[in-house]
mmCIF file of C-alpha atoms in Angstrom:
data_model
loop_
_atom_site.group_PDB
_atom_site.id
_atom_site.type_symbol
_atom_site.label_atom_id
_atom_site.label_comp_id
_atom_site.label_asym_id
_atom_site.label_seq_id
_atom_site.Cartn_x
_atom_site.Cartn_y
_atom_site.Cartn_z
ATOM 1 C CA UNK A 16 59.386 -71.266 -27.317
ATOM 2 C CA UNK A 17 56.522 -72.577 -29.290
ATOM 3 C CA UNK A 18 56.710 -74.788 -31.634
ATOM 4 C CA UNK A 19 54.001 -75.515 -34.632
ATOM 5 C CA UNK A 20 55.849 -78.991 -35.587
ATOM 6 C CA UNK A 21 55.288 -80.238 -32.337
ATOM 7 C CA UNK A 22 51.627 -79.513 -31.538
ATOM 8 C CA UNK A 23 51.077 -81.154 -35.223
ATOM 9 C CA UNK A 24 52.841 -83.755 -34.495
ATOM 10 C CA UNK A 25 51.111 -84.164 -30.833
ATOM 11 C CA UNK A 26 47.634 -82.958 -32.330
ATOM 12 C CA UNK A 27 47.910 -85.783 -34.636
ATOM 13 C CA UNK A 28 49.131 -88.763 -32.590
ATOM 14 C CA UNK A 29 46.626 -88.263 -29.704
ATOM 15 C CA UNK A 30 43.685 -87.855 -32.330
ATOM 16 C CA UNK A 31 44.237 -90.837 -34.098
ATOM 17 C CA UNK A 32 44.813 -92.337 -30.652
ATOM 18 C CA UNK A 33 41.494 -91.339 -29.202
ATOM 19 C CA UNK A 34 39.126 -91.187 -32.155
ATOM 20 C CA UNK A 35 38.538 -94.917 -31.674
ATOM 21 C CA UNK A 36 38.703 -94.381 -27.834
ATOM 22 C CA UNK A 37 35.180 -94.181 -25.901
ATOM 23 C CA UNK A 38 35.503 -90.257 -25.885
ATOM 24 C CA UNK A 39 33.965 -89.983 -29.040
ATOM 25 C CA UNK A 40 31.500 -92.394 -28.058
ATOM 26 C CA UNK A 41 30.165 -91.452 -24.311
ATOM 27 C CA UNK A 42 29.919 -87.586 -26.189
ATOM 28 C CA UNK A 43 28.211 -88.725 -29.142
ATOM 29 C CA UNK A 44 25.418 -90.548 -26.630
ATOM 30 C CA UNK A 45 25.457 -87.134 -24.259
ATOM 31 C CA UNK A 46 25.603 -85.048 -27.322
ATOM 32 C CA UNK A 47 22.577 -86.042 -28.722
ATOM 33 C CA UNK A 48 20.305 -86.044 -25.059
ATOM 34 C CA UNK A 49 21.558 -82.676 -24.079
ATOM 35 C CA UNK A 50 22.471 -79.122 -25.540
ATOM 36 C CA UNK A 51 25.569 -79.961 -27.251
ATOM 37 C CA UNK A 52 27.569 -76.763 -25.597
ATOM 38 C CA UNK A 53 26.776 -77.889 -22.315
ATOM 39 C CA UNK A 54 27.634 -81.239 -22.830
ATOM 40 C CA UNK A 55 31.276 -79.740 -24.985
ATOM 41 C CA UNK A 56 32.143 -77.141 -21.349
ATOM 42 C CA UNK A 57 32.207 -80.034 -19.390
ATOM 43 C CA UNK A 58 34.312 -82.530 -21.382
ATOM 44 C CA UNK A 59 36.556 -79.743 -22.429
ATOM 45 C CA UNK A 60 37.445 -78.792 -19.141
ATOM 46 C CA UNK A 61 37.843 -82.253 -17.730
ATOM 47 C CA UNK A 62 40.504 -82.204 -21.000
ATOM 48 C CA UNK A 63 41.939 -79.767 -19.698
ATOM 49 C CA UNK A 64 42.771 -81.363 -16.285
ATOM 50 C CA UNK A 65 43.920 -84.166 -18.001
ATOM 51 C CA UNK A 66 46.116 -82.825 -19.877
ATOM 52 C CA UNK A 67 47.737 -80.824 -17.018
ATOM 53 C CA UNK A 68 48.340 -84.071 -14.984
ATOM 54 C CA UNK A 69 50.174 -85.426 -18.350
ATOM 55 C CA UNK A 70 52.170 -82.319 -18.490
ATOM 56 C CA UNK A 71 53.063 -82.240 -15.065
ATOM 57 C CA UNK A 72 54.420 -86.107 -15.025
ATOM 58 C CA UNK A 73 56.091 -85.399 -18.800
ATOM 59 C CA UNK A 74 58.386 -82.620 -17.098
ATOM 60 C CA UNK A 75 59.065 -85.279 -14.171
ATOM 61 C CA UNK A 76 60.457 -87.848 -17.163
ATOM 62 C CA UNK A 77 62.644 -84.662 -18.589
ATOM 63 C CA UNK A 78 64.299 -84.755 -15.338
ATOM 64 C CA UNK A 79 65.943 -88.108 -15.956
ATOM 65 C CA UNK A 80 68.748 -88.935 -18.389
ATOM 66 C CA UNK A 81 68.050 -88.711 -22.299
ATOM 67 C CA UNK A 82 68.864 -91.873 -22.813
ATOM 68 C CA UNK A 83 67.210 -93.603 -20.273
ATOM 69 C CA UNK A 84 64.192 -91.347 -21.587
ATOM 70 C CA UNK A 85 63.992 -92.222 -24.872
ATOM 71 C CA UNK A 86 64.115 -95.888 -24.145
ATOM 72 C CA UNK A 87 61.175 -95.730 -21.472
ATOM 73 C CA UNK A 88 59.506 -93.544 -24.111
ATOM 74 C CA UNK A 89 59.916 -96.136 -27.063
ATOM 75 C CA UNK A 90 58.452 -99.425 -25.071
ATOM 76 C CA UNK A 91 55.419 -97.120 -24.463
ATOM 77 C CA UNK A 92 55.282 -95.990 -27.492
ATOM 78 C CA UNK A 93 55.187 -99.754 -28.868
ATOM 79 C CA UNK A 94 53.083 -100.921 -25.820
ATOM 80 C CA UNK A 95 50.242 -98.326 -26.619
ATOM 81 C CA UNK A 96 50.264 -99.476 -30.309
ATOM 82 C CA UNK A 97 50.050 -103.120 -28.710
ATOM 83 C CA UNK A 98 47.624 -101.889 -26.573
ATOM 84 C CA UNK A 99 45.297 -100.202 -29.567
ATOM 85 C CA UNK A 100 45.965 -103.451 -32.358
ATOM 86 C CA UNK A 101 45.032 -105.658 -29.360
ATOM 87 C CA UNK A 102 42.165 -104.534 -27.449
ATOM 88 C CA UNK A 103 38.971 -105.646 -28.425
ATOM 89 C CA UNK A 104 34.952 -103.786 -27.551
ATOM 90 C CA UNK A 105 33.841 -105.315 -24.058
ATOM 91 C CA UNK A 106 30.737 -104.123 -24.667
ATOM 92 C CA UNK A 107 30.933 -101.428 -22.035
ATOM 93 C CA UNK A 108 28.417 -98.305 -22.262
ATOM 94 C CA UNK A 109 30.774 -95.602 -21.296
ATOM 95 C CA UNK A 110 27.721 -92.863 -20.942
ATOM 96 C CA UNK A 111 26.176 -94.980 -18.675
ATOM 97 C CA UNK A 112 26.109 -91.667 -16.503
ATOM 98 C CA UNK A 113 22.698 -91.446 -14.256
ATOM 99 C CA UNK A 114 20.973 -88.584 -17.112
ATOM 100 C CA UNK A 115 20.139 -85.110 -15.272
ATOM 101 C CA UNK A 116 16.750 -84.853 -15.124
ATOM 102 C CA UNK A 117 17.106 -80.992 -16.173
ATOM 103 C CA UNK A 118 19.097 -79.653 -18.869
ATOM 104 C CA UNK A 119 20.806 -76.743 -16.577
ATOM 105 C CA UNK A 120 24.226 -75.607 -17.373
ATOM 106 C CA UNK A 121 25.435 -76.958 -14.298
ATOM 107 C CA UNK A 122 24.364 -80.592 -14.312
ATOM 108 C CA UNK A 123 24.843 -80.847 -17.759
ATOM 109 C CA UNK A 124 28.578 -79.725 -17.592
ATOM 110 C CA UNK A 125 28.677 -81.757 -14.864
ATOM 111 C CA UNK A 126 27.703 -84.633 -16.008
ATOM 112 C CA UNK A 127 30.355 -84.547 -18.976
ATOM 113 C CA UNK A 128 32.920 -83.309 -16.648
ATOM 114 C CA UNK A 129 32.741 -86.264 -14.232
ATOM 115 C CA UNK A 130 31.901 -89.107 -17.169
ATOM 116 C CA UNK A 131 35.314 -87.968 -18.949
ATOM 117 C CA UNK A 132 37.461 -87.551 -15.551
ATOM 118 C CA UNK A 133 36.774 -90.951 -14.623
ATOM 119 C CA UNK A 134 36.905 -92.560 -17.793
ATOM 120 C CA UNK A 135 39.662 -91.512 -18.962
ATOM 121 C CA UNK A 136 42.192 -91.079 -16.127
ATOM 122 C CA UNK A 137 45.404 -92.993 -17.198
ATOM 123 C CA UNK A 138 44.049 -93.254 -20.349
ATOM 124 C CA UNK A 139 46.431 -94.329 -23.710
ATOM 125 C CA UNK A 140 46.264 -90.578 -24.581
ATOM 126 C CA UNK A 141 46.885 -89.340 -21.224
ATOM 127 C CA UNK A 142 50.255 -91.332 -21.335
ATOM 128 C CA UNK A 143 50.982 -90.072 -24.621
ATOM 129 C CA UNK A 144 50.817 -86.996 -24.039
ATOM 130 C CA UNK A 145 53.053 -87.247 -20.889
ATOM 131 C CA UNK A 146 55.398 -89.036 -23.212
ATOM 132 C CA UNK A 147 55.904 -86.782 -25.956
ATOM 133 C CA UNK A 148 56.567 -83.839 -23.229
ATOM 134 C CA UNK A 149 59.444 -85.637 -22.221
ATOM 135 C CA UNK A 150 60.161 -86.299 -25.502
ATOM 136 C CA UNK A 151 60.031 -83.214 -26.911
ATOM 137 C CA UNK A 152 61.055 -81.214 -23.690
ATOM 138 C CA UNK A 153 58.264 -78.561 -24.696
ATOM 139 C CA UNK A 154 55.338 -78.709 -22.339
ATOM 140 C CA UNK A 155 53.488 -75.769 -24.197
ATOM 141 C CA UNK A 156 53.392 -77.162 -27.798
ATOM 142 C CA UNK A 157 52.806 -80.896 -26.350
ATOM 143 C CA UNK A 158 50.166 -79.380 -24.261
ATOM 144 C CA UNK A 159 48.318 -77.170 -27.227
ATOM 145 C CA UNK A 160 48.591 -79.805 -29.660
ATOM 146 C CA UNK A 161 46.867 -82.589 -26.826
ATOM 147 C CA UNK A 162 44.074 -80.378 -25.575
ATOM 148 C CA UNK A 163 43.234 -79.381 -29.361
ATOM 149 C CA UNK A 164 43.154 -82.860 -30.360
ATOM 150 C CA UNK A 165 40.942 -84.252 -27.737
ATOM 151 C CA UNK A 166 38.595 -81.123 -27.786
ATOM 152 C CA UNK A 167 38.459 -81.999 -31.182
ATOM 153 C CA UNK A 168 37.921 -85.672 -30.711
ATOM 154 C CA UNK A 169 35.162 -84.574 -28.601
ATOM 155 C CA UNK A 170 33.669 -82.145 -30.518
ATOM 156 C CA UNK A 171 33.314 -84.681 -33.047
ATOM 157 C CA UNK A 172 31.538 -87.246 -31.002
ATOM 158 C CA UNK A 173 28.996 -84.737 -29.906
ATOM 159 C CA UNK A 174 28.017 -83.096 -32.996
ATOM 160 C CA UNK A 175 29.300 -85.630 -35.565
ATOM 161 C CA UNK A 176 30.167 -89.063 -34.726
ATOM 162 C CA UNK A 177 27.752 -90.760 -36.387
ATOM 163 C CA UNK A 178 28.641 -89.316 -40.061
ATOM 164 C CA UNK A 179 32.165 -89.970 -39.288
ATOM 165 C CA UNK A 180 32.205 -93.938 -38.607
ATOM 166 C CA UNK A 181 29.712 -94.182 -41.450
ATOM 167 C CA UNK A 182 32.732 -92.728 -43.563
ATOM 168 C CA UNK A 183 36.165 -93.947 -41.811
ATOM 169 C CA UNK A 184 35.918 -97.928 -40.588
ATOM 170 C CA UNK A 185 36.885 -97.792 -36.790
ATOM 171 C CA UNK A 186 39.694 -100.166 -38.074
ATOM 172 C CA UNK A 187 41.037 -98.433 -39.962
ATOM 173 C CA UNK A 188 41.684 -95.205 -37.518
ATOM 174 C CA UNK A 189 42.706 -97.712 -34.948
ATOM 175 C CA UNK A 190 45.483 -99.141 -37.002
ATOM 176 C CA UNK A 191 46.823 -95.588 -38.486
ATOM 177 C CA UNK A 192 47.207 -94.629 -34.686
ATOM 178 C CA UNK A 193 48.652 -97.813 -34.023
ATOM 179 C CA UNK A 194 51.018 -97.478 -36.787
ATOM 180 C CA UNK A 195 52.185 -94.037 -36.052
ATOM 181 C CA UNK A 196 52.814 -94.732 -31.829
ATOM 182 C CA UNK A 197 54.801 -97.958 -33.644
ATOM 183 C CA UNK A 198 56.761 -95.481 -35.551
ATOM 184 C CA UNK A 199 57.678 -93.447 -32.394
ATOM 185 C CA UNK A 200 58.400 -95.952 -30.640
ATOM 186 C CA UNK A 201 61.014 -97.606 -32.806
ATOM 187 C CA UNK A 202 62.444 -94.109 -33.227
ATOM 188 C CA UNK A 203 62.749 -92.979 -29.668
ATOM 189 C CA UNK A 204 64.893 -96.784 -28.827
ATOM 190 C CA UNK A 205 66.867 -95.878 -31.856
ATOM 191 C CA UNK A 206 67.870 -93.006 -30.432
ATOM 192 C CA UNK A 207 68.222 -94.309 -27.255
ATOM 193 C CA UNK A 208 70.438 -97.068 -28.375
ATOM 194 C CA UNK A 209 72.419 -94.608 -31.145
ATOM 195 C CA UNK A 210 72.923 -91.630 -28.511
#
């Protein structure tokens, strides 16, 4: 059964999570050298993968005890936060993608498709999501919830991200996320330690 609490809840963990991540980032740069709808098809569906593969090892978790669950779900709940208060720019270009020289459908897509498949594979969001499916034992509203958020993360960088980092300090959206996987964390040992 679907649940609305539960994509919210997922929609707004894995955007604060990847807002600061270099999805934004790698679409804002393809965003603004190619037709923005080309660039969106390709990232979206590489999402979508993404997303399936979190799914797929989220029902895998369910399998296991709940107890045993919710404890492996709270230390990476607190390691991601670790991981996002911790990490610092290296400086990488993420879109350093070889540019199609034509702006067909196809290479375009492409391009997107392969720059986010690779980039983000085992990604802090990909875990998360995988996460709160076994948390939540609901692979469709985890799965909505993810796939909204980092269409919309994407969407964002390619038609937007500019505006919204002159607006909302990069810090700041860091720590929120960071804050809020903290929160989870310390919940889901509670519970693993209460019963």
């Amino acid at each position: 059964m679907f649940s609305i609490t539960t994509a919210a809840v997922t929609f707004g963990v894995v955007i604060l999570a990847e807002l600061p991540d270099k999805t934004a980032l790698a679409g804002l740069v393809l965003g603004t050298r190619y037709r923005a709808s080309y660039v969106f098809a390709g990232v979206a569906a590489a999402f979508t993968v993404h997303v399936a593969l979190a799914l797929a090892a989220g029902s895998v978790l369910t399998l296991l005890p709940g107890r045993l669950v919710d404890a492996f779900v709270g230390v990476l709940f607190l390691a991601g936060a670790a991981f996002l208060v911790l990490k610092h720019d290296d400086g990488e270009d993420e879109a350093g993608v070889k540019a199609p020289s034509a702006q067909t459908f196809w290479k375009v897509a492409g391009s997107g498709f392969t720059l986010i498949l690779v980039a983000e594979f085992g990604d802090l969001t990909q875990i998360m999501t995988a996460n709160l499916a076994a948390r939540y034992d609901d692979w469709l509203s985890v799965g909505v919830g993810a796939l909204l958020a980092l269409w919309a993360v994407a969407a964002i960088g390619i038609l937007g991200g500019r505006t919204l980092m002159k607006y909302v300090p990069l810090a700041l959206i860091t720590k929120v996320a960071a804050a809020v996987m903290c929160l989870l964390g310390v919940y889901s040992l509670y519970e693993a330690v209460a019963g």
